[in-house]
Amino acid sequence: MSNQASEFAYLCELVETNAAIALDAQRAYLMEARLSSLAHQEGFATVSEFIGQLRAKSPSDLHWKVVEAMTTNETSFFRDLKPFEALRNVIIPQAIEARQKERSLNIWCPACSSGQEPYSVCMMLRDHFPVLQSWNIEVLASDISNAMLQKAQQGLYSQMEVNRGLPAASLVRHFKKEGADWRLNENIRKMVTLRRINLAGPWTAVPSVDIVLLRNVLIYFSVETKKQILNNMRQVLRPGGYLMLGTAETTINLDPNYRSEVYGNVCYYRPLICK
């Protein structure tokens, strides 16, 4: 095994042990790009020297920084658009009808990265569902990365980030220019509670929720971890709740206790058993 292959194998084991995420061996080329900045920041001349020190030391905060650097943080505002149309036209109206008596709605965005998905949900709620202004709305956004959660907390995005998927009307209505960047208005940011949660570990303080947006997340886990996560989701989903997955993801052959429903070309899932 070459030195580079050995280093990547070590990183794969480190990430899988700490985050249960299986790195694609065909993407070993990302190792240098993802770690070079962190290596130099920590005083190492090369990534190889950095990894050598990691292998020689006991687990530490530095090892966790490497895990964070090697995990995927791809996201954008209103990503893929069609799922948000399903939310706006079907899922949220049905949830409002079901929760009319309690006048409360809980939404969870696991693996939220830098916050674009939960903030997109909040902008949609503000813009299209004025009836919810008098409701108790809780939007939980979680991620495994402290760095991503800090960025989401700031609500500060570059021009490139707001150009990806954010309608011009939403930019004008919900953001303020701050230097070269854009700051999301506080009334949207305060709708979201940010929390660090490792989906492959124990879930602490996750409330009962009506809607979960677990999109483009399961693809990074092993089959057994996918099964564990889907089972755990049924424990936190309220009766009649909704689970949204990515277009390449499904509950089929993983958890038989979900039924699928379709709006347009968007498939979403509802638990048959809720606890």
C-alpha positions as YAML, in Angstrom:
chain: A
units: angstrom
residues:
- id: 1
  name: MET
  ca: [0.00, 0.00, 0.00]
- id: 2
  name: SER
  ca: [1.38, 3.42, -0.96]
- id: 3
  name: ASN
  ca: [1.97, 6.04, 1.72]
- id: 4
  name: GLN
  ca: [-0.95, 8.15, 0.41]
- id: 5
  name: ALA
  ca: [-3.27, 5.14, 0.38]
- id: 6
  name: SER
  ca: [-2.24, 4.29, 3.94]
- id: 7
  name: GLU
  ca: [-2.91, 7.86, 5.07]
- id: 8
  name: PHE
  ca: [-6.33, 7.88, 3.46]
- id: 9
  name: ALA
  ca: [-7.16, 4.49, 5.00]
- id: 10
  name: TYR
  ca: [-6.31, 5.98, 8.41]
- id: 11
  name: LEU
  ca: [-8.59, 8.96, 7.73]
- id: 12
  name: CYS
  ca: [-11.40, 6.64, 6.65]
- id: 13
  name: GLU
  ca: [-11.10, 4.71, 9.90]
- id: 14
  name: LEU
  ca: [-10.95, 7.93, 11.95]
- id: 15
  name: VAL
  ca: [-14.08, 9.37, 10.33]
- id: 16
  name: GLU
  ca: [-16.03, 6.11, 10.49]
- id: 17
  name: THR
  ca: [-15.15, 5.59, 14.15]
- id: 18
  name: ASN
  ca: [-16.19, 9.09, 15.18]
- id: 19
  name: ALA
  ca: [-19.02, 9.89, 12.78]
- id: 20
  name: ALA
  ca: [-20.04, 6.52, 11.26]
- id: 21
  name: ILE
  ca: [-19.55, 8.10, 7.83]
- id: 22
  name: ALA
  ca: [-18.01, 5.93, 5.13]
- id: 23
  name: LEU
  ca: [-15.61, 7.91, 2.94]
- id: 24
  name: ASP
  ca: [-15.54, 6.97, -0.73]
- id: 25
  name: ALA
  ca: [-12.11, 5.52, -1.49]
- id: 26
  name: GLN
  ca: [-12.36, 6.96, -5.00]
- id: 27
  name: ARG
  ca: [-12.28, 10.44, -3.49]
- id: 28
  name: ALA
  ca: [-8.88, 10.12, -1.82]
- id: 29
  name: TYR
  ca: [-7.78, 13.11, -3.89]
- id: 30
  name: LEU
  ca: [-9.85, 15.30, -1.54]
- id: 31
  name: MET
  ca: [-7.51, 14.51, 1.36]
- id: 32
  name: GLU
  ca: [-4.97, 17.16, 0.40]
- id: 33
  name: ALA
  ca: [-7.59, 19.80, -0.43]
- id: 34
  name: ARG
  ca: [-9.56, 19.27, 2.78]
- id: 35
  name: LEU
  ca: [-6.61, 19.08, 5.18]
- id: 36
  name: SER
  ca: [-3.87, 21.35, 3.83]
- id: 37
  name: SER
  ca: [-5.29, 24.52, 5.38]
- id: 38
  name: LEU
  ca: [-5.80, 22.83, 8.77]
- id: 39
  name: ALA
  ca: [-2.31, 21.28, 8.63]
- id: 40
  name: HIS
  ca: [-0.67, 24.65, 8.01]
- id: 41
  name: GLN
  ca: [-2.84, 26.27, 10.68]
- id: 42
  name: GLU
  ca: [-1.58, 23.69, 13.18]
- id: 43
  name: GLY
  ca: [2.07, 24.31, 12.19]
- id: 44
  name: PHE
  ca: [2.76, 21.36, 9.90]
- id: 45
  name: ALA
  ca: [4.60, 21.75, 6.59]
- id: 46
  name: THR
  ca: [2.68, 19.00, 4.79]
- id: 47
  name: VAL
  ca: [-0.51, 16.98, 5.14]
- id: 48
  name: SER
  ca: [1.58, 13.79, 5.41]
- id: 49
  name: GLU
  ca: [3.49, 15.23, 8.37]
- id: 50
  name: PHE
  ca: [0.18, 16.26, 9.95]
- id: 51
  name: ILE
  ca: [-1.35, 12.80, 9.56]
- id: 52
  name: GLY
  ca: [1.81, 11.19, 10.92]
- id: 53
  name: GLN
  ca: [1.43, 13.20, 14.13]
- id: 54
  name: LEU
  ca: [-2.25, 12.35, 14.38]
- id: 55
  name: ARG
  ca: [-1.48, 8.64, 14.13]
- id: 56
  name: ALA
  ca: [1.06, 8.92, 16.91]
- id: 57
  name: LYS
  ca: [-1.24, 10.72, 19.36]
- id: 58
  name: SER
  ca: [-4.24, 9.73, 21.44]
- id: 59
  name: PRO
  ca: [-7.67, 11.03, 20.34]
- id: 60
  name: SER
  ca: [-7.98, 14.77, 20.91]
- id: 61
  name: ASP
  ca: [-9.79, 17.88, 19.75]
- id: 62
  name: LEU
  ca: [-7.37, 17.98, 16.83]
- id: 63
  name: HIS
  ca: [-8.55, 14.58, 15.64]
- id: 64
  name: TRP
  ca: [-12.11, 15.86, 15.76]
- id: 65
  name: LYS
  ca: [-11.15, 18.90, 13.65]
- id: 66
  name: VAL
  ca: [-9.88, 16.46, 11.04]
- id: 67
  name: VAL
  ca: [-13.17, 14.54, 11.13]
- id: 68
  name: GLU
  ca: [-15.04, 17.80, 10.58]
- id: 69
  name: ALA
  ca: [-12.75, 18.78, 7.71]
- id: 70
  name: MET
  ca: [-13.21, 15.44, 5.94]
- id: 71
  name: THR
  ca: [-17.01, 15.34, 6.13]
- id: 72
  name: THR
  ca: [-19.17, 16.80, 3.39]
- id: 73
  name: ASN
  ca: [-20.82, 20.18, 4.01]
- id: 74
  name: GLU
  ca: [-22.57, 20.70, 0.66]
- id: 75
  name: THR
  ca: [-25.71, 22.82, 0.94]
- id: 76
  name: SER
  ca: [-27.54, 25.76, -0.61]
- id: 77
  name: PHE
  ca: [-30.66, 27.84, -0.12]
- id: 78
  name: PHE
  ca: [-33.84, 26.10, -1.30]
- id: 79
  name: ARG
  ca: [-31.72, 23.20, -2.50]
- id: 80
  name: ASP
  ca: [-33.31, 21.22, -5.36]
- id: 81
  name: LEU
  ca: [-36.43, 23.46, -5.09]
- id: 82
  name: LYS
  ca: [-38.97, 20.66, -5.74]
- id: 83
  name: PRO
  ca: [-38.92, 19.38, -2.13]
- id: 84
  name: PHE
  ca: [-39.69, 22.93, -0.98]
- id: 85
  name: GLU
  ca: [-42.64, 23.03, -3.36]
- id: 86
  name: ALA
  ca: [-43.90, 19.80, -1.75]
- id: 87
  name: LEU
  ca: [-43.44, 21.38, 1.67]
- id: 88
  name: ARG
  ca: [-45.27, 24.54, 0.68]
- id: 89
  name: ASN
  ca: [-48.14, 22.96, -1.25]
- id: 90
  name: VAL
  ca: [-48.83, 19.72, 0.62]
- id: 91
  name: ILE
  ca: [-46.81, 18.87, 3.72]
- id: 92
  name: ILE
  ca: [-47.03, 22.09, 5.72]
- id: 93
  name: PRO
  ca: [-50.74, 22.69, 4.92]
- id: 94
  name: GLN
  ca: [-51.52, 19.14, 6.04]
- id: 95
  name: ALA
  ca: [-49.39, 19.55, 9.18]
- id: 96
  name: ILE
  ca: [-51.17, 22.83, 9.99]
- id: 97
  name: GLU
  ca: [-54.53, 21.09, 9.71]
- id: 98
  name: ALA
  ca: [-53.37, 18.19, 11.88]
- id: 99
  name: ARG
  ca: [-51.89, 20.47, 14.55]
- id: 100
  name: GLN
  ca: [-54.69, 23.05, 14.56]
- id: 101
  name: LYS
  ca: [-55.75, 22.24, 18.11]
- id: 102
  name: GLU
  ca: [-52.26, 22.47, 19.61]
- id: 103
  name: ARG
  ca: [-51.19, 25.37, 17.36]
- id: 104
  name: SER
  ca: [-47.61, 24.17, 17.40]
- id: 105
  name: LEU
  ca: [-45.29, 22.87, 14.70]
- id: 106
  name: ASN
  ca: [-41.86, 21.31, 15.19]
- id: 107
  name: ILE
  ca: [-39.41, 20.87, 12.30]
- id: 108
  name: TRP
  ca: [-35.95, 19.27, 12.41]
- id: 109
  name: CYS
  ca: [-33.14, 19.69, 9.88]
- id: 110
  name: PRO
  ca: [-30.39, 17.21, 10.82]
- id: 111
  name: ALA
  ca: [-26.96, 17.63, 9.22]
- id: 112
  name: CYS
  ca: [-27.82, 21.28, 8.53]
- id: 113
  name: SER
  ca: [-24.25, 22.25, 7.59]
- id: 114
  name: SER
  ca: [-24.00, 26.08, 7.48]
- id: 115
  name: GLY
  ca: [-27.73, 26.60, 7.93]
- id: 116
  name: GLN
  ca: [-29.14, 27.30, 4.47]
- id: 117
  name: GLU
  ca: [-31.78, 24.56, 4.65]
- id: 118
  name: PRO
  ca: [-33.38, 25.45, 8.01]
- id: 119
  name: TYR
  ca: [-33.25, 29.15, 7.16]
- id: 120
  name: SER
  ca: [-34.93, 28.41, 3.81]
- id: 121
  name: VAL
  ca: [-37.71, 26.64, 5.70]
- id: 122
  name: CYS
  ca: [-38.12, 29.61, 8.03]
- id: 123
  name: MET
  ca: [-38.26, 32.12, 5.17]
- id: 124
  name: MET
  ca: [-40.93, 29.99, 3.50]
- id: 125
  name: LEU
  ca: [-42.98, 29.82, 6.70]
- id: 126
  name: ARG
  ca: [-42.80, 33.61, 7.11]
- id: 127
  name: ASP
  ca: [-43.61, 34.38, 3.48]
- id: 128
  name: HIS
  ca: [-46.38, 31.89, 2.75]
- id: 129
  name: PHE
  ca: [-48.02, 30.89, 6.04]
- id: 130
  name: PRO
  ca: [-49.03, 34.03, 7.95]
- id: 131
  name: VAL
  ca: [-51.41, 31.92, 10.05]
- id: 132
  name: LEU
  ca: [-48.33, 30.48, 11.80]
- id: 133
  name: GLN
  ca: [-47.31, 33.87, 13.21]
- id: 134
  name: SER
  ca: [-49.48, 33.16, 16.25]
- id: 135
  name: TRP
  ca: [-48.34, 29.53, 16.55]
- id: 136
  name: ASN
  ca: [-45.48, 28.05, 18.55]
- id: 137
  name: ILE
  ca: [-42.96, 27.20, 15.84]
- id: 138
  name: GLU
  ca: [-39.79, 25.30, 16.72]
- id: 139
  name: VAL
  ca: [-37.14, 24.70, 14.05]
- id: 140
  name: LEU
  ca: [-34.24, 22.57, 15.26]
- id: 141
  name: ALA
  ca: [-31.09, 22.56, 13.11]
- id: 142
  name: SER
  ca: [-28.31, 20.17, 14.05]
- id: 143
  name: ASP
  ca: [-24.93, 19.15, 12.72]
- id: 144
  name: ILE
  ca: [-21.90, 17.17, 13.78]
- id: 145
  name: SER
  ca: [-19.55, 20.07, 13.02]
- id: 146
  name: ASN
  ca: [-19.06, 22.85, 15.54]
- id: 147
  name: ALA
  ca: [-17.52, 25.02, 12.81]
- id: 148
  name: MET
  ca: [-20.62, 24.68, 10.62]
- id: 149
  name: LEU
  ca: [-22.93, 25.44, 13.55]
- id: 150
  name: GLN
  ca: [-20.94, 28.58, 14.34]
- id: 151
  name: LYS
  ca: [-21.29, 29.74, 10.74]
- id: 152
  name: ALA
  ca: [-25.02, 29.00, 10.80]
- id: 153
  name: GLN
  ca: [-25.34, 30.96, 14.05]
- id: 154
  name: GLN
  ca: [-23.76, 34.01, 12.44]
- id: 155
  name: GLY
  ca: [-26.14, 33.88, 9.46]
- id: 156
  name: LEU
  ca: [-23.51, 35.61, 7.31]
- id: 157
  name: TYR
  ca: [-23.21, 34.40, 3.72]
- id: 158
  name: SER
  ca: [-21.05, 35.32, 0.76]
- id: 159
  name: GLN
  ca: [-22.39, 36.62, -2.54]
- id: 160
  name: MET
  ca: [-21.71, 33.20, -4.06]
- id: 161
  name: GLU
  ca: [-23.71, 31.47, -1.32]
- id: 162
  name: VAL
  ca: [-26.77, 33.69, -1.69]
- id: 163
  name: ASN
  ca: [-26.56, 33.34, -5.47]
- id: 164
  name: ARG
  ca: [-27.07, 29.58, -5.09]
- id: 165
  name: GLY
  ca: [-30.82, 29.02, -4.99]
- id: 166
  name: LEU
  ca: [-31.95, 32.11, -3.09]
- id: 167
  name: PRO
  ca: [-34.65, 34.07, -4.98]
- id: 168
  name: ALA
  ca: [-33.89, 37.75, -5.39]
- id: 169
  name: ALA
  ca: [-37.10, 38.68, -3.54]
- id: 170
  name: SER
  ca: [-36.00, 36.62, -0.52]
- id: 171
  name: LEU
  ca: [-32.58, 38.24, -0.54]
- id: 172
  name: VAL
  ca: [-34.12, 41.72, -0.47]
- id: 173
  name: ARG
  ca: [-36.74, 40.82, 2.13]
- id: 174
  name: HIS
  ca: [-34.66, 38.78, 4.59]
- id: 175
  name: PHE
  ca: [-31.01, 39.91, 4.28]
- id: 176
  name: LYS
  ca: [-28.95, 43.04, 4.79]
- id: 177
  name: LYS
  ca: [-25.70, 43.81, 2.99]
- id: 178
  name: GLU
  ca: [-22.69, 43.70, 5.28]
- id: 179
  name: GLY
  ca: [-19.49, 44.54, 3.46]
- id: 180
  name: ALA
  ca: [-19.10, 42.01, 0.65]
- id: 181
  name: ASP
  ca: [-21.45, 39.55, 2.40]
- id: 182
  name: TRP
  ca: [-25.11, 39.27, 3.36]
- id: 183
  name: ARG
  ca: [-26.45, 38.94, 6.92]
- id: 184
  name: LEU
  ca: [-29.73, 37.09, 7.45]
- id: 185
  name: ASN
  ca: [-32.20, 39.17, 9.45]
- id: 186
  name: GLU
  ca: [-32.45, 38.37, 13.14]
- id: 187
  name: ASN
  ca: [-36.18, 37.62, 13.00]
- id: 188
  name: ILE
  ca: [-35.40, 34.60, 10.80]
- id: 189
  name: ARG
  ca: [-32.26, 33.54, 12.66]
- id: 190
  name: LYS
  ca: [-34.02, 33.50, 16.02]
- id: 191
  name: MET
  ca: [-36.59, 31.01, 14.70]
- id: 192
  name: VAL
  ca: [-33.87, 28.34, 14.61]
- id: 193
  name: THR
  ca: [-32.32, 26.46, 17.53]
- id: 194
  name: LEU
  ca: [-28.86, 25.14, 16.64]
- id: 195
  name: ARG
  ca: [-27.54, 22.04, 18.36]
- id: 196
  name: ARG
  ca: [-24.64, 19.63, 17.87]
- id: 197
  name: ILE
  ca: [-25.99, 16.12, 17.27]
- id: 198
  name: ASN
  ca: [-24.13, 13.10, 15.90]
- id: 199
  name: LEU
  ca: [-26.81, 11.10, 14.08]
- id: 200
  name: ALA
  ca: [-24.84, 7.90, 14.58]
- id: 201
  name: GLY
  ca: [-24.64, 8.42, 18.34]
- id: 202
  name: PRO
  ca: [-27.17, 9.03, 21.12]
- id: 203
  name: TRP
  ca: [-29.75, 11.71, 20.37]
- id: 204
  name: THR
  ca: [-30.03, 13.98, 23.37]
- id: 205
  name: ALA
  ca: [-32.81, 16.52, 23.85]
- id: 206
  name: VAL
  ca: [-34.46, 15.93, 20.46]
- id: 207
  name: PRO
  ca: [-38.12, 16.91, 20.83]
- id: 208
  name: SER
  ca: [-41.07, 15.26, 19.14]
- id: 209
  name: VAL
  ca: [-41.23, 16.65, 15.62]
- id: 210
  name: ASP
  ca: [-43.79, 16.92, 12.82]
- id: 211
  name: ILE
  ca: [-41.40, 17.21, 9.87]
- id: 212
  name: VAL
  ca: [-37.81, 16.01, 9.39]
- id: 213
  name: LEU
  ca: [-35.66, 17.11, 6.44]
- id: 214
  name: LEU
  ca: [-33.00, 14.40, 6.36]
- id: 215
  name: ARG
  ca: [-32.04, 15.08, 2.77]
- id: 216
  name: ASN
  ca: [-28.81, 13.80, 1.18]
- id: 217
  name: VAL
  ca: [-27.52, 12.50, 4.49]
- id: 218
  name: LEU
  ca: [-28.16, 8.73, 4.60]
- id: 219
  name: ILE
  ca: [-26.02, 8.19, 1.49]
- id: 220
  name: TYR
  ca: [-22.89, 8.69, 3.60]
- id: 221
  name: PHE
  ca: [-23.70, 5.95, 6.12]
- id: 222
  name: SER
  ca: [-23.43, 2.17, 6.14]
- id: 223
  name: VAL
  ca: [-26.59, 0.08, 5.78]
- id: 224
  name: GLU
  ca: [-26.68, -0.72, 9.49]
- id: 225
  name: THR
  ca: [-26.29, 2.92, 10.47]
- id: 226
  name: LYS
  ca: [-29.05, 3.91, 8.01]
- id: 227
  name: LYS
  ca: [-31.36, 1.38, 9.66]
- id: 228
  name: GLN
  ca: [-30.49, 2.70, 13.11]
- id: 229
  name: ILE
  ca: [-31.15, 6.31, 12.07]
- id: 230
  name: LEU
  ca: [-34.48, 5.51, 10.39]
- id: 231
  name: ASN
  ca: [-35.60, 3.58, 13.45]
- id: 232
  name: ASN
  ca: [-34.61, 6.45, 15.72]
- id: 233
  name: MET
  ca: [-36.50, 8.87, 13.49]
- id: 234
  name: ARG
  ca: [-39.71, 6.95, 14.09]
- id: 235
  name: GLN
  ca: [-39.22, 7.45, 17.82]
- id: 236
  name: VAL
  ca: [-39.15, 11.27, 17.50]
- id: 237
  name: LEU
  ca: [-41.71, 11.74, 14.71]
- id: 238
  name: ARG
  ca: [-45.18, 12.59, 15.94]
- id: 239
  name: PRO
  ca: [-48.08, 10.44, 14.70]
- id: 240
  name: GLY
  ca: [-48.75, 11.45, 11.10]
- id: 241
  name: GLY
  ca: [-45.32, 13.06, 10.77]
- id: 242
  name: TYR
  ca: [-43.27, 13.50, 7.61]
- id: 243
  name: LEU
  ca: [-39.74, 12.40, 6.71]
- id: 244
  name: MET
  ca: [-38.10, 13.92, 3.63]
- id: 245
  name: LEU
  ca: [-35.06, 12.18, 2.17]
- id: 246
  name: GLY
  ca: [-32.84, 13.00, -0.81]
- id: 247
  name: THR
  ca: [-33.77, 11.86, -4.30]
- id: 248
  name: ALA
  ca: [-31.17, 9.06, -4.15]
- id: 249
  name: GLU
  ca: [-32.37, 7.86, -0.74]
- id: 250
  name: THR
  ca: [-35.21, 5.61, 0.38]
- id: 251
  name: THR
  ca: [-36.51, 3.62, 3.34]
- id: 252
  name: ILE
  ca: [-37.06, 0.55, 1.11]
- id: 253
  name: ASN
  ca: [-35.12, -2.50, 2.35]
- id: 254
  name: LEU
  ca: [-34.02, -0.46, 5.37]
- id: 255
  name: ASP
  ca: [-37.14, 0.09, 7.48]
- id: 256
  name: PRO
  ca: [-40.54, -1.44, 6.60]
- id: 257
  name: ASN
  ca: [-42.36, 0.82, 9.05]
- id: 258
  name: TYR
  ca: [-42.67, 3.76, 6.68]
- id: 259
  name: ARG
  ca: [-45.09, 4.34, 3.85]
- id: 260
  name: SER
  ca: [-44.23, 6.55, 0.89]
- id: 261
  name: GLU
  ca: [-46.32, 9.37, -0.55]
- id: 262
  name: VAL
  ca: [-45.66, 11.35, -3.69]
- id: 263
  name: TYR
  ca: [-46.21, 14.95, -4.75]
- id: 264
  name: GLY
  ca: [-45.13, 15.58, -8.34]
- id: 265
  name: ASN
  ca: [-41.76, 13.89, -8.55]
- id: 266
  name: VAL
  ca: [-41.03, 14.27, -4.83]
- id: 267
  name: CYS
  ca: [-41.31, 11.20, -2.61]
- id: 268
  name: TYR
  ca: [-41.59, 11.58, 1.15]
- id: 269
  name: TYR
  ca: [-42.24, 9.11, 3.96]
- id: 270
  name: ARG
  ca: [-44.60, 8.75, 6.89]
- id: 271
  name: PRO
  ca: [-44.09, 6.34, 9.77]
- id: 272
  name: LEU
  ca: [-46.51, 3.47, 10.25]
- id: 273
  name: ILE
  ca: [-45.43, 3.15, 13.89]
- id: 274
  name: CYS
  ca: [-44.76, 6.23, 16.04]
- id: 275
  name: LYS
  ca: [-43.71, 6.19, 19.65]
...
